[in-house]
Structure formats: structure tokens, C-alpha cells
Short mmCIF file of C-alpha atoms in Angstrom, two decimals:
data_model
loop_
_atom_site.label_atom_id
_atom_site.label_comp_id
_atom_site.label_asym_id
_atom_site.label_seq_id
_atom_site.Cartn_x
_atom_site.Cartn_y
_atom_site.Cartn_z
CA MET K 18 0.14 -0.06 -0.34
CA ALA K 19 1.01 4.17 -0.93
CA GLN K 20 2.24 5.86 1.98
CA ASN K 21 -0.44 8.08 1.43
CA THR K 22 -4.22 8.29 0.05
CA TYR K 23 -3.66 11.19 -1.74
CA GLN K 24 -1.15 12.12 -4.96
CA ARG K 25 0.94 14.59 -5.15
CA GLN K 26 -0.55 15.04 -9.74
CA LEU K 27 -3.52 13.02 -10.80
CA VAL K 28 -3.06 11.60 -14.54
CA GLY K 29 -5.71 13.14 -16.90
CA GLN K 30 -9.37 12.57 -15.64
CA GLN K 31 -7.89 9.90 -12.94
CA SER K 32 -10.28 9.62 -9.54
CA GLY K 33 -8.40 10.48 -6.54
CA VAL K 34 -6.76 13.61 -4.08
CA GLN K 35 -4.22 15.90 -6.09
CA VAL K 36 -1.95 17.67 -3.15
CA ASN K 37 0.15 19.91 -4.64
CA ILE K 38 4.10 21.33 -3.60
CA PRO K 39 3.54 24.21 -0.92
CA TYR K 40 4.34 27.31 -2.59
CA ASP K 41 6.05 29.88 -0.65
CA ARG K 42 4.87 33.64 -1.70
CA THR K 43 6.97 35.67 1.34
CA GLU K 44 9.57 38.13 0.10
CA ARG K 45 12.55 39.07 2.36
CA LEU K 46 16.03 41.11 1.60
CA LEU K 47 18.62 38.12 1.91
CA GLN K 48 22.27 38.58 3.64
CA GLU K 49 24.51 37.91 1.51
CA THR K 50 28.67 37.71 1.87
CA GLY K 51 28.91 40.72 -1.10
CA ASP K 52 27.78 42.62 1.07
CA GLN K 53 30.66 42.60 3.38
CA THR K 54 33.57 41.40 1.01
CA PHE K 55 35.46 43.74 -1.84
CA ALA K 56 37.64 42.82 -4.22
CA THR K 57 41.66 44.61 -5.13
CA VAL K 58 44.55 44.25 -7.41
CA GLY K 59 47.73 43.63 -6.29
CA VAL K 60 51.50 42.24 -6.10
CA PHE K 61 51.31 39.57 -3.60
CA THR K 62 54.25 36.67 -2.15
CA ARG K 63 51.49 33.77 -3.14
CA GLY K 64 48.52 33.13 -5.36
CA ARG K 65 47.36 32.11 -8.13
CA ILE K 66 47.72 34.96 -11.28
CA ASP K 67 44.96 32.89 -13.51
CA LYS K 68 41.94 34.22 -12.14
CA PRO K 69 40.37 35.90 -9.01
CA MET K 70 40.38 34.33 -5.80
CA LEU K 71 38.14 34.57 -2.69
CA VAL K 72 40.56 35.43 0.74
CA ALA K 73 38.62 35.53 4.02
CA ALA K 74 40.26 37.33 6.46
CA SER K 75 41.49 34.90 8.92
CA LYS K 76 43.35 33.12 5.58
CA MET K 77 45.85 35.95 3.91
CA LYS K 78 48.84 34.04 4.65
CA ARG K 79 47.71 31.04 3.27
CA TYR K 80 46.62 32.70 0.24
CA LEU K 81 48.97 35.85 -0.19
CA GLY K 82 51.73 35.57 1.66
CA GLU K 83 53.10 37.57 4.37
CA PRO K 84 53.54 40.61 4.17
CA GLN K 85 56.44 42.97 2.24
CA SER K 86 58.30 45.46 2.97
CA LEU K 87 57.10 49.41 1.71
CA ARG K 88 61.02 50.04 1.49
CA LYS K 89 61.37 47.43 -1.00
CA THR K 90 57.97 48.20 -3.38
CA GLN K 91 55.69 50.52 -2.92
CA THR K 92 53.12 48.09 -4.32
CA ALA K 93 53.59 46.27 -0.64
CA SER K 94 50.60 48.87 0.58
CA THR K 95 47.69 46.90 -1.08
CA TYR K 96 48.32 44.36 1.06
CA LEU K 97 48.52 46.89 4.31
CA GLN K 98 45.36 48.11 3.41
CA MET K 99 43.28 44.79 3.47
CA VAL K 100 44.36 43.81 6.91
CA GLU K 101 43.04 47.40 7.99
CA ALA K 102 39.66 47.02 6.10
CA PHE K 103 39.72 43.08 7.66
CA SER K 104 40.18 44.80 10.79
CA ARG K 105 37.70 47.07 10.77
CA GLY K 106 34.71 44.60 9.58
CA ALA K 107 35.19 42.85 5.86
CA ALA K 108 34.71 39.57 5.71
CA ALA K 109 36.30 38.80 2.78
CA ALA K 110 38.18 40.07 -0.82
CA VAL K 111 38.49 38.87 -3.93
CA VAL K 112 41.85 39.55 -4.74
CA MET K 113 43.23 39.15 -8.44
CA ARG K 114 46.91 38.89 -8.49
CA LEU K 115 49.13 41.02 -10.73
CA ALA K 116 52.00 38.80 -12.35
CA SER K 117 54.19 39.88 -15.38
CA ASP K 118 54.19 38.02 -19.15
CA ALA K 119 57.30 36.44 -18.02
CA ALA K 120 55.40 34.45 -15.04
CA SER K 121 55.79 30.94 -15.33
CA ASN K 122 53.87 27.96 -13.49
CA GLN K 123 55.91 24.76 -13.78
CA TRP K 124 54.82 21.64 -13.42
CA ILE K 125 56.59 19.32 -10.44
CA LEU K 126 57.14 16.12 -12.09
CA LEU K 127 57.65 12.97 -10.28
CA SER K 128 60.19 10.03 -11.63
CA HIS K 129 60.93 6.13 -11.61
CA ALA K 130 64.86 8.31 -13.13
CA GLU K 131 67.23 7.35 -10.86
CA GLU K 132 68.72 10.89 -10.70
CA SER K 133 65.96 13.83 -9.90
CA GLN K 134 63.12 11.98 -9.24
CA ILE K 135 61.35 15.05 -8.73
CA SER K 136 61.51 17.93 -11.08
CA LEU K 137 59.91 21.28 -12.43
CA VAL K 138 58.97 21.20 -16.39
CA GLU K 139 57.59 23.74 -18.84
CA GLU K 140 55.13 21.19 -19.92
CA VAL K 141 54.05 17.74 -18.98
CA PRO K 142 56.31 15.09 -21.31
CA ILE K 143 54.32 12.52 -23.86
CA SER K 144 56.58 9.99 -22.80
CA GLY K 145 59.61 8.72 -20.41
CA THR K 146 60.06 7.53 -16.94
CA TRP K 147 57.98 9.65 -14.76
CA PHE K 148 54.75 8.57 -13.70
CA MET K 149 53.42 11.45 -12.19
CA ALA K 150 52.96 15.21 -12.92
CA VAL K 151 51.09 17.83 -10.61
CA LYS K 152 50.69 21.66 -11.11
CA LEU K 153 49.67 23.55 -7.85
CA ALA K 154 47.95 26.66 -8.84
CA ASP K 155 49.40 28.87 -5.62
CA CYS K 156 52.18 30.55 -7.39
CA ILE K 157 54.50 30.37 -3.83
CA ASN K 158 57.49 32.63 -4.97
CA ALA K 159 59.23 30.86 -2.13
CA GLY K 160 58.25 27.61 -3.43
CA VAL K 161 56.61 24.12 -1.45
CA TRP K 162 58.65 20.70 0.07
CA VAL K 163 57.16 18.18 -2.23
CA SER K 164 56.95 14.48 -0.97
CA PHE K 165 55.80 11.37 -2.20
CA GLU K 166 55.86 7.82 -1.15
CA LYS K 167 54.40 4.15 -2.38
CA GLY K 168 51.70 2.74 -0.60
CA LYS K 169 49.76 -0.18 0.23
CA ASN K 170 50.09 -1.47 -3.41
CA ASN K 171 51.56 -0.77 -6.40
CA THR K 172 49.67 1.92 -8.11
CA GLU K 173 48.61 3.70 -5.19
CA ILE K 174 50.50 6.93 -3.66
CA SER K 175 50.31 9.22 -0.92
CA LEU K 176 51.63 12.85 -1.73
CA VAL K 177 52.39 15.89 0.47
CA VAL K 178 52.97 19.82 -0.63
CA ARG K 179 54.31 21.42 2.51
CA GLU K 180 55.31 25.26 2.66
CA ARG K 181 58.55 25.50 3.26
CA LYS K 182 60.77 25.28 6.39
CA THR K 183 64.05 25.70 7.78
CA ASN K 184 65.78 25.24 11.24
CA SER K 185 67.93 27.49 12.85
CA ARG K 186 70.73 26.35 10.94
CA GLY K 187 68.65 26.73 7.82
CA VAL K 188 68.79 23.09 6.75
CA GLU K 189 65.16 22.52 4.78
CA VAL K 190 63.87 20.20 7.12
CA GLY K 191 59.98 19.67 5.87
CA THR K 192 57.54 19.84 8.51
CA GLY K 193 56.15 23.15 7.28
CA ASP K 194 52.13 23.44 6.99
CA VAL K 195 49.99 21.27 5.40
CA LEU K 196 49.19 22.76 1.74
CA TYR K 197 47.67 19.57 -0.16
CA THR K 198 47.38 15.84 0.60
CA VAL K 199 46.18 13.21 -1.39
CA THR K 200 46.34 9.53 -1.69
CA GLY K 201 44.78 7.38 -4.38
CA SER K 202 46.02 5.54 -7.30
CA THR K 203 47.25 5.79 -10.87
CA ASP K 204 45.14 2.97 -12.29
CA VAL K 205 42.64 5.22 -14.01
CA ASP K 206 40.19 2.63 -13.45
CA ALA K 207 40.58 2.15 -9.81
CA THR K 208 37.85 2.87 -6.81
CA ASP K 209 37.51 3.26 -3.09
CA ASP K 210 35.09 1.41 -1.19
CA LEU K 211 32.51 3.40 -2.11
CA ASN K 212 33.15 2.28 -5.59
CA GLN K 213 33.61 5.93 -6.36
CA SER K 214 36.68 6.83 -8.79
CA TYR K 215 40.25 6.28 -6.63
CA PHE K 216 42.48 7.02 -9.34
CA ILE K 217 44.83 10.28 -8.05
CA ALA K 218 43.60 13.11 -10.53
CA ASP K 219 40.08 12.72 -9.45
CA VAL K 220 40.75 12.13 -5.69
CA ALA K 221 42.56 15.69 -5.64
CA GLN K 222 39.88 17.33 -8.05
CA ARG K 223 37.10 16.48 -5.77
CA TYR K 224 38.77 17.76 -2.62
CA TYR K 225 40.90 20.85 -3.75
CA GLY K 226 38.56 22.17 -7.24
CA ASP K 227 40.94 23.46 -9.82
CA TRP K 228 44.27 24.30 -7.21
CA LEU K 229 45.43 20.78 -7.69
CA SER K 230 45.61 19.81 -11.09
CA ILE K 231 47.67 16.14 -11.71
CA GLU K 232 48.73 14.38 -14.88
CA VAL K 233 49.29 10.68 -14.97
CA ASN K 234 51.28 8.95 -17.31
CA HIS K 235 49.50 5.97 -18.20
CA ASP K 236 52.33 4.40 -19.86
CA ALA K 237 54.75 4.04 -16.54
CA HIS K 238 52.17 4.59 -14.15
CA ALA K 239 52.68 1.51 -12.00
CA ILE K 240 54.76 2.09 -8.91
CA LEU K 241 56.84 -1.24 -8.92
CA PRO K 242 57.66 -3.43 -5.56
CA ASP K 243 61.00 -3.32 -6.21
CA ASP K 244 61.39 0.14 -7.15
CA ALA K 245 64.64 0.94 -5.13
CA LEU K 246 62.81 4.95 -5.14
CA PHE K 247 60.09 3.69 -3.10
CA ALA K 248 62.26 2.03 -0.04
CA ALA K 249 61.67 5.23 1.28
CA LYS K 250 59.35 8.65 1.29
CA GLN K 251 61.07 11.09 -1.87
CA ALA K 252 60.62 14.76 -0.91
CA LYS K 253 62.29 17.96 -2.17
CA ALA K 254 62.13 21.27 -2.28
CA VAL K 255 60.71 23.02 -5.59
CA VAL K 256 60.20 26.39 -6.62
CA PRO K 257 57.81 26.26 -9.81
CA TYR K 258 56.67 29.59 -9.89
CA THR K 259 59.00 32.22 -11.01
CA ASP K 260 58.10 35.79 -12.38
CA ALA K 261 61.58 37.96 -12.80
CA GLY K 262 59.34 39.73 -15.19
CA VAL K 263 57.93 44.13 -15.09
CA LEU K 264 54.79 44.80 -15.02
CA ALA K 265 53.79 46.93 -17.75
CA ASP K 266 50.18 48.64 -18.68
CA ILE K 267 48.46 45.85 -20.30
CA GLN K 268 48.97 43.80 -17.03
CA TYR K 269 47.30 45.89 -14.79
CA VAL K 270 44.76 46.46 -17.00
CA ALA K 271 44.09 42.74 -17.21
CA ALA K 272 43.62 42.24 -13.70
CA ALA K 273 41.12 45.00 -13.24
CA ASN K 274 39.26 42.98 -15.87
CA GLN K 275 39.19 39.54 -14.50
CA ILE K 276 37.73 41.56 -11.40
CA GLY K 277 35.26 42.35 -13.18
CA ASN K 278 34.42 39.23 -15.14
CA THR K 279 34.61 36.77 -11.81
CA SER K 280 30.61 35.46 -10.64
CA LEU K 281 32.52 35.99 -7.24
CA GLN K 282 30.27 38.67 -5.44
CA TYR K 283 31.59 41.64 -3.60
CA ARG K 284 30.09 45.66 -3.44
CA TYR K 285 33.34 47.84 -3.30
CA ILE K 286 36.38 48.33 -4.84
CA MET K 287 39.48 49.11 -2.71
CA SER K 288 42.22 51.07 -5.14
CA ASP K 289 45.66 51.73 -2.90
CA THR K 290 47.84 52.53 -6.14
CA ASN K 291 49.23 55.23 -7.93
CA HIS K 292 49.18 53.20 -11.29
CA VAL K 293 47.14 55.04 -13.49
CA ALA K 294 45.98 52.70 -15.72
CA LEU K 295 44.86 50.19 -13.06
CA VAL K 296 43.41 53.29 -11.64
CA PHE K 297 40.81 54.18 -14.93
CA ALA K 298 40.33 50.55 -15.34
CA LEU K 299 39.25 49.80 -11.80
CA THR K 300 36.83 52.92 -12.37
CA GLN K 301 35.74 51.12 -15.33
CA VAL K 302 34.74 47.87 -13.89
CA ALA K 303 33.34 49.69 -11.32
CA ILE K 304 30.76 52.03 -13.35
CA ALA K 305 30.15 48.68 -15.51
CA GLN K 306 29.04 46.43 -12.40
CA ASN K 307 27.35 49.11 -10.72
CA ARG K 308 29.35 48.85 -7.66
CA ARG K 309 31.63 51.48 -5.84
CA MET K 310 34.94 52.26 -5.28
CA TYR K 311 37.80 53.95 -2.80
CA GLN K 312 40.70 55.44 -4.19
CA ALA K 313 43.20 56.36 -2.27
CA ILE K 314 45.07 59.40 -3.43
CA ASP K 315 48.73 59.88 -2.02
CA GLY K 316 48.78 61.27 1.63
CA MET K 317 52.73 62.91 -0.06
CA LEU K 318 51.17 65.05 -2.69
CA SER K 319 49.76 68.59 -1.54
CA PRO K 320 46.53 69.39 -1.78
CA GLU K 321 47.19 71.29 -4.93
CA ALA K 322 48.84 68.11 -6.24
CA ALA K 323 46.13 65.79 -5.23
CA ILE K 324 43.58 67.97 -7.43
CA ALA K 325 45.85 67.50 -10.22
CA TRP K 326 46.43 64.19 -10.08
CA LYS K 327 42.86 63.28 -9.87
CA ASP K 328 41.82 65.43 -12.62
CA GLN K 329 43.92 63.08 -15.04
CA PHE K 330 41.50 60.74 -14.48
CA GLU K 331 38.08 62.03 -17.08
CA ILE K 332 35.04 60.68 -16.15
CA ASP K 333 31.05 61.21 -17.01
CA ASP K 334 29.88 63.77 -14.60
CA GLN K 335 27.55 61.03 -13.32
CA GLU K 336 28.81 57.97 -13.17
CA ALA K 337 31.35 59.39 -11.37
CA MET K 338 29.66 59.26 -8.37
CA TYR K 339 30.74 55.35 -8.34
CA VAL K 340 34.00 56.23 -7.37
CA GLY K 341 35.48 58.17 -3.73
CA TRP K 342 38.46 59.66 -3.44
CA LEU K 343 40.39 60.06 -0.02
CA TRP K 344 43.38 62.01 0.84
CA SER K 345 45.17 60.70 4.10
CA PRO K 346 48.25 63.17 5.32
CA LEU K 347 48.85 60.26 8.22
CA GLU K 348 51.47 58.65 9.25
CA ARG K 349 51.09 55.90 11.43
CA GLN K 350 52.41 52.62 12.56
CA ASP K 351 51.96 49.46 9.81
CA PRO K 352 49.32 47.10 11.08
CA THR K 353 51.39 44.18 10.09
CA TYR K 354 54.80 45.41 11.77
CA LYS K 355 56.28 44.42 9.05
CA ASN K 356 57.29 48.39 8.68
CA GLY K 357 57.81 51.10 11.28
CA ILE K 358 55.60 54.48 10.86
CA VAL K 359 55.06 55.20 7.36
CA LEU K 360 52.69 57.03 5.57
CA MET K 361 49.51 55.15 4.54
CA SER K 362 46.01 55.91 3.39
CA SER K 363 43.28 55.10 4.70
CA VAL K 364 41.23 53.69 2.58
CA GLY K 365 41.07 49.85 3.81
CA GLN K 366 39.26 51.04 7.17
CA LYS K 367 36.69 53.22 4.79
CA VAL K 368 35.80 49.87 3.08
CA GLY K 369 36.01 48.16 5.90
CA LEU K 370 33.90 50.42 8.23
CA ALA K 371 31.39 49.55 5.16
CA CYS K 372 31.98 46.43 5.37
CA ALA K 373 30.92 45.93 9.45
CA ARG K 374 27.74 48.73 8.27
CA ASN K 375 25.87 46.42 5.90
CA ALA K 376 26.66 43.80 8.75
CA THR K 377 24.59 45.56 10.60
CA TYR K 378 20.28 45.71 9.46
CA ASN K 379 17.22 46.36 10.87
CA ALA K 380 13.60 44.39 10.92
CA TYR K 381 13.33 44.78 6.84
CA GLY K 382 16.84 43.80 6.20
CA MET K 383 17.99 46.81 5.70
CA PRO K 384 21.73 48.49 6.64
CA ALA K 385 21.71 52.51 7.74
CA LEU K 386 23.02 53.06 3.98
CA GLN K 387 22.10 56.78 4.57
CA GLN K 388 24.70 57.17 6.93
CA PRO K 389 27.89 57.31 5.02
CA ILE K 390 31.20 56.44 6.58
CA ALA K 391 32.91 59.67 7.26
CA GLY K 392 32.33 62.09 10.99
CA ARG K 393 32.96 61.60 14.54
CA ASP K 394 31.48 58.23 14.63
CA TYR K 395 33.90 56.77 11.94
CA GLN K 396 37.12 56.77 13.40
CA LEU K 397 40.57 56.24 12.46
CA ILE K 398 42.45 53.25 14.73
CA GLY K 399 46.03 52.48 14.83
CA THR K 400 48.95 53.90 16.85
CA LYS K 401 51.28 56.66 16.94
CA PHE K 402 49.82 58.86 14.69
CA ASN K 403 50.97 62.02 12.93
CA GLN K 404 49.06 64.35 10.27
CA THR K 405 51.78 65.43 8.01
CA GLN K 406 49.93 68.40 5.97
CA TYR K 407 46.71 70.83 7.87
CA PRO K 408 45.29 72.48 4.82
CA ASN K 409 43.86 75.30 5.53
CA ASP K 410 40.30 76.64 4.40
CA LEU K 411 41.05 77.48 0.73
CA GLU K 412 42.98 73.78 0.27
CA LEU K 413 39.91 72.65 2.14
CA ALA K 414 37.34 74.43 -0.56
CA GLN K 415 39.49 73.60 -3.17
CA LEU K 416 39.38 69.89 -1.95
CA ALA K 417 35.48 69.95 -1.99
CA GLU K 418 35.47 71.28 -5.39
CA ALA K 419 37.57 68.87 -6.58
CA LYS K 420 35.15 65.89 -4.56
CA ILE K 421 38.68 64.58 -2.60
CA ASN K 422 37.14 63.30 0.98
CA PRO K 423 40.60 64.00 3.36
CA CYS K 424 40.85 62.66 6.57
CA LEU K 425 42.16 64.81 9.42
CA TYR K 426 42.30 64.98 12.34
CA GLN K 427 39.27 66.50 13.64
CA GLU K 428 38.20 67.74 17.11
CA TYR K 429 34.42 67.35 19.21
CA HIS K 430 32.27 68.52 22.08
CA ASP K 431 33.20 65.16 23.45
CA THR K 432 36.37 63.61 21.64
CA SER K 433 38.69 63.82 18.79
CA GLY K 434 40.60 61.89 16.32
CA TYR K 435 41.39 61.80 12.32
CA VAL K 436 38.43 61.16 10.63
CA TRP K 437 36.82 61.57 6.83
CA ALA K 438 36.18 65.22 6.97
CA ASP K 439 33.90 64.35 3.68
CA SER K 440 31.25 62.19 2.57
CA LEU K 441 31.38 63.17 -1.25
CA SER K 442 30.52 60.64 -4.41
CA GLY K 443 33.20 61.83 -7.04
CA ALA K 444 29.95 62.84 -8.89
CA ASN K 445 30.48 66.34 -10.97
CA LYS K 446 26.99 67.52 -10.09
CA SER K 447 25.38 69.68 -7.85
CA GLY K 448 22.22 67.58 -6.88
CA ILE K 449 21.68 64.72 -4.01
CA SER K 450 24.25 61.98 -6.70
CA LYS K 451 27.18 64.34 -5.25
CA LEU K 452 26.54 62.63 -1.76
CA GLU K 453 28.27 59.29 -1.05
CA SER K 454 25.13 58.02 0.94
CA ALA K 455 22.99 59.02 -1.92
CA ALA K 456 25.09 56.69 -4.18
CA GLU K 457 25.14 53.56 -2.15
CA ILE K 458 21.31 53.94 -1.91
CA ALA K 459 21.11 54.60 -5.91
CA ILE K 460 23.59 51.42 -6.79
CA TRP K 461 21.48 48.90 -4.13
CA PHE K 462 18.23 49.93 -5.91
CA GLN K 463 20.06 49.31 -9.34
CA HIS K 464 21.96 46.48 -8.33
CA TYR K 465 18.71 45.19 -6.02
CA PHE K 466 16.37 45.37 -8.14
CA GLY K 467 18.49 44.26 -11.88
CA ARG K 468 18.69 40.79 -10.59
CA TYR K 469 14.93 41.35 -9.32
CA ALA K 470 13.91 42.01 -13.10
CA LYS K 471 15.94 39.33 -14.07
CA SER K 472 13.51 36.89 -12.12
CA VAL K 473 10.38 37.67 -13.93
CA LEU K 474 12.13 37.53 -17.78
CA GLN K 475 10.26 35.05 -19.68
CA LYS K 476 6.77 35.33 -17.15
CA PRO K 477 3.66 36.88 -19.06
CA MET K 478 3.77 40.61 -19.58
CA THR K 479 0.91 41.21 -17.11
CA ASP K 480 2.72 38.70 -14.74
CA ALA K 481 6.05 40.40 -14.81
CA ILE K 482 4.17 43.60 -14.84
CA ARG K 483 2.03 43.03 -11.32
CA ALA K 484 5.43 40.96 -10.05
CA MET K 485 7.71 44.04 -10.49
CA GLU K 486 4.93 46.42 -8.49
CA ASP K 487 4.21 44.93 -6.08
CA GLN K 488 7.99 44.42 -5.53
CA LEU K 489 8.70 47.56 -5.78
CA GLN K 490 5.88 48.94 -4.04
CA ARG K 491 7.15 46.88 -0.92
CA VAL K 492 11.05 47.71 -0.90
CA CYS K 493 10.26 51.35 -1.69
CA GLU K 494 8.05 51.69 1.61
CA TRP K 495 10.83 49.01 3.47
CA ALA K 496 13.95 51.87 2.47
CA GLN K 497 11.30 54.50 3.17
CA ALA K 498 10.67 53.08 6.68
CA SER K 499 14.59 52.93 7.01
CA ASP K 500 15.20 56.34 6.04
CA TRP K 501 17.13 55.55 2.72
CA LEU K 502 13.85 57.68 1.61
CA VAL K 503 12.57 61.14 2.48
CA PRO K 504 8.92 62.83 1.14
CA SER K 505 9.92 64.80 -1.67
CA ALA K 506 8.08 68.04 -2.90
CA SER K 507 9.79 67.07 -6.74
CA LEU K 508 7.29 63.91 -6.18
CA ASP K 509 4.59 65.79 -4.73
CA GLY K 510 5.12 64.64 -1.06
CA ALA K 511 5.68 61.21 -1.98
CA ALA K 512 9.39 59.78 -0.69
CA PHE K 513 9.24 57.28 -4.22
CA GLY K 514 7.51 56.30 -7.27
CA TYR K 515 7.68 54.48 -10.18
CA VAL K 516 5.95 53.60 -13.44
CA VAL K 517 5.95 49.52 -14.73
CA ARG K 518 4.66 49.93 -18.71
CA PRO K 519 5.35 47.82 -21.55
CA ASN K 520 7.71 49.41 -24.37
CA GLU K 521 5.78 51.54 -26.30
CA ARG K 522 7.35 50.74 -29.36
CA TYR K 523 7.91 46.84 -28.27
CA PRO K 524 5.06 45.86 -26.40
CA ASP K 525 5.00 42.32 -26.98
CA ASP K 526 8.32 41.50 -25.24
CA GLU K 527 9.56 44.91 -23.99
CA MET K 528 9.20 46.57 -20.67
CA ASP K 529 9.95 49.98 -19.49
CA VAL K 530 10.59 49.89 -15.55
CA THR K 531 11.25 53.63 -14.03
CA ILE K 532 12.43 53.97 -10.14
CA ASN K 533 11.97 57.67 -8.54
CA LEU K 534 13.57 58.02 -5.55
CA ALA K 535 13.90 60.70 -3.14
CA ILE K 536 16.94 60.27 -0.71
CA ASN K 537 17.68 61.91 2.45
CA GLY K 538 20.56 63.80 2.45
CA VAL K 539 23.39 64.41 5.16
CA VAL K 540 24.32 67.03 7.04
CA ARG K 541 27.88 68.37 5.13
CA ARG K 542 27.69 72.19 6.07
CA ILE K 543 25.72 73.93 8.97
CA PHE K 544 25.51 77.93 9.75
CA ILE K 545 24.91 79.01 13.27
CA ASP K 546 23.24 82.10 14.45
CA THR K 547 23.30 83.66 17.75
CA ASN K 548 21.28 86.74 18.88
CA MET K 549 21.85 88.02 22.54
CA TYR K 550 19.58 90.25 24.67
CA SER K 551 19.57 92.28 27.79
CA ILE K 552 17.86 92.09 31.21
CA ASP K 553 15.67 94.65 30.02
#
């Protein structure tokens, strides 16, 4: 007898009871990891170079290596800014590592040869005494410690890849942290107890994805029982990755484009470089991908020079709202302690605080985007601060006209500290879009409804219009209740409005959506009048 006296589907005119699958008709705003994630491009001592990678705050050293000295290269500053972003609340980063045309990531060849059982080759040989080749997506400048040994039978092998480690005398000890460990068969038909493939290439792919690639020589795959090489574990330090080239503009631009083409989600783009080609490429990614970018301007530059440097980037007046410019003439202790007291930008902390704000949301699922990361409530943290420049009123006015936000020492009624003294979006406009918070809210609406509209594609026109109108009304009401939107005379006292209708020219398959938002403003300027009276 069947489990139930009803069915999921009746056939034709069959008599009976059909109980349909329950359908959840509620709509909620879901928080995403991407809301607390930023993207960046930089030079690091390890990390894959073929595509962007997602790096959690706790995994920086594992995937990007150790911090480098700013005295060697200013490109090391990106690492420092990432540390600061993570310390202020960012959950993860989408990172594209820069590499020159000369970069080479070789295969590690394991062989039956009497000498050089572990060697490096550019391409996997077609034939020979080798039996397995390994490639690491981790392009580690310092190299790795590789060891392998025979398993329980003539075709099983155990491979371990470790960090390199030396003792106090500088001798390799082979006890560094394990990066990869995999045991499997060189026989392509081998299976394990669960009848899954035990072929070592499949085992590696199952556990490590495309971070570890293995090729097996099927003509010489067996690990012979009398092979002297397998009387004991074979191990050696190798350096598969090298890059002796010089970065050119084409590599910088390509790296920025990779950030734009990845499916890994992020809300912000963080840039601490002064490389013009990279900065401009990242601004175009921010505009095209509807992401907010924060760009640091070298704090060594005077206000006049900072404005001149920023003005070399020709961006559409309205599209410029996607790029916030920060000028921080501040020295402080490097948070990694790799350097001493150095001139550092504030872009990392700005992005980290924005990510932290996005992690806190109200009952509607909305963060306080109407609050820019600026002013008294958002102070820089660190030690041994020293402000190197003190712009006068005219210079501060010029910075504001150039849409550059300075990070300076400020005093308040109850505290003092180093804060972002302004919150301009970067738009060369006199209206609401000149404000950083307005740009964030507009970007949020475009991002959310751009994706929501995708969900009504291929639906009947009337159904799609009804669904879009319902969601617009719902979300806009939540936004107004969250103080993102405020009543406006321009909208006849309403805080929002929208029009959803078939396109006039192509009403059969095109739908037009117009959203009108009256976005909450931000106090940038205050004028105080004081009237005095006598006792008579």
C-alpha cells in the first residue's frame, strides 16, 4: 500500500486527491556575503594568477603570503590596506594577483628516474619514465616542499605538498604546514570502498578543485614493488613559480578586467595604487558592474597636487559617483609591524567600516546606507599617528570642489580623532548624487532590482508587471521606513514613485521600469546664528 491516500499528480481524468507542493509566497531581503566583501588588485608573494580568488580574513597568509616591506616596493601597501579592511569589519576579499608576461608556473614531475625523481618541467612530457605530474594553482614565490611515497599496493601513491621550513641552521626540514595531501591510485580504473573513482587525479579534483592538478602517465603509471625509489619517502624543495619580468600597463588593465568578469560577489572595489592605467581600468569596472569604488590619493601630495593627480582621470560627470577619492596625509604604525611608522592611506579602514555597516541591518533587512562612513562616529584606529599636512580653508574648499574627501584630525565636544572630514561621492553634480550615501543607495536599488527583474524574464507580460510593481512598492516602503528615502516636493510629497509598463514601440516583449527616489540627505555644512539680549 502507498504511504498516502492522496497523490502529487493526478493523470488525465483520474479520480482522486492531488496535493500540490507548498509554495512560499513571502519575500525577504536576504543578506549576502558580497555585501561585506571588497575586491582589489595587487602584488603578493603567493596566490593564483589565472583568475580572482576569494580570500577570507583569517586566510590572508595562506593565500597571499607574508606582508612585504614598503622600503622594497610601494606595491606592498595593498596588503596593508587589506589587513586594515579586515580589522574594521570586511568578511572577505576578491583578489586578483598581478603577474608579468614572464611569469611561469611549472609542473612538478615525479619520476622513476635514478636521478631527479622530483623535477620541474614547463610541459608534461608525452613519454618517458615519469609517472605523475603535479601543478599548483598557488604560485608561491618561496616554493614548496614536495614528498611522495608508495602506498598499500603497486599503484597507490601518497603525495604531500608543504610550506617550506628551515631550522636554525638554514637546513630544510620538511615539516612546514601542509598545503595539500592526497592519496590515490595511478590506475585510471581504480575505485574506493564507496565505488567512487580512486584515480589520484579524480581524488585531487574532488577535494581541491582546480587548485591542484594531476596528470598521470598511463604508459608508466605503476609504482613497481622493487623500485629502489620507493624503499623510502622521496622529498625535495622546488620552486615551480617564477616571475622575473616587469609589469606593464597591459597586465594592470587585464587584472582589473578579471575583477569585473568574476562571478565572485563583492560590494566595493578598494584601490591603494597610484598606477594610472590600473586606477582608470578599475573605475570603468566599478561603473560597468555597478559597484562602489574607493581610491586613495597619495598623502605625500599637497592638496593642489592631489587635485591635479585626480583630475587626470576623465570620467563622465554622473558616472563619477561610483568613485570616492580619499586623501590622507597621515603617518602611523604599520598594522603588520613589517614596517615602522609609515605614510598610509585610510582606504582600507573606510572599506572595512562600510562592510561592517552592511552587516548590521534592521527588521526590514536593510543596513544604514543613509549613514556615510565619515565624521565623528567613524574614526581611524591605530597607533603613533602624525598628520603631515594641515590644509587651510582655501585648500579644504578646493578639495571639496574636486570631490576629494580628506582624512584629518578633528575635535568634537566630547572626543577627537582622525576622521573622514567629508563624504562626497565623486559625482561632478550639485544635486543629491554628489553625496556618498546617495550614491550607495542608488547603487543598491539598481543592483537589487536589476537582479529581481531578471527573475521575471520569460513570464507573461501582465504577470511580470504585477510582480515588479508589488516588489517595488514593498521594497520602497521598507526603504522609506529605514530612512533611506524621505518625502519630497519633487514627487508631490511622496518619497518614491515608479512606473512599470510595456514598451510603447515593442509592447509584446519589452518592459520599461522607471524608479523615482527621494534620497535622504547628509549634513555637510551648518550655519549657527546667535542672538544676544539684555535683561530689560
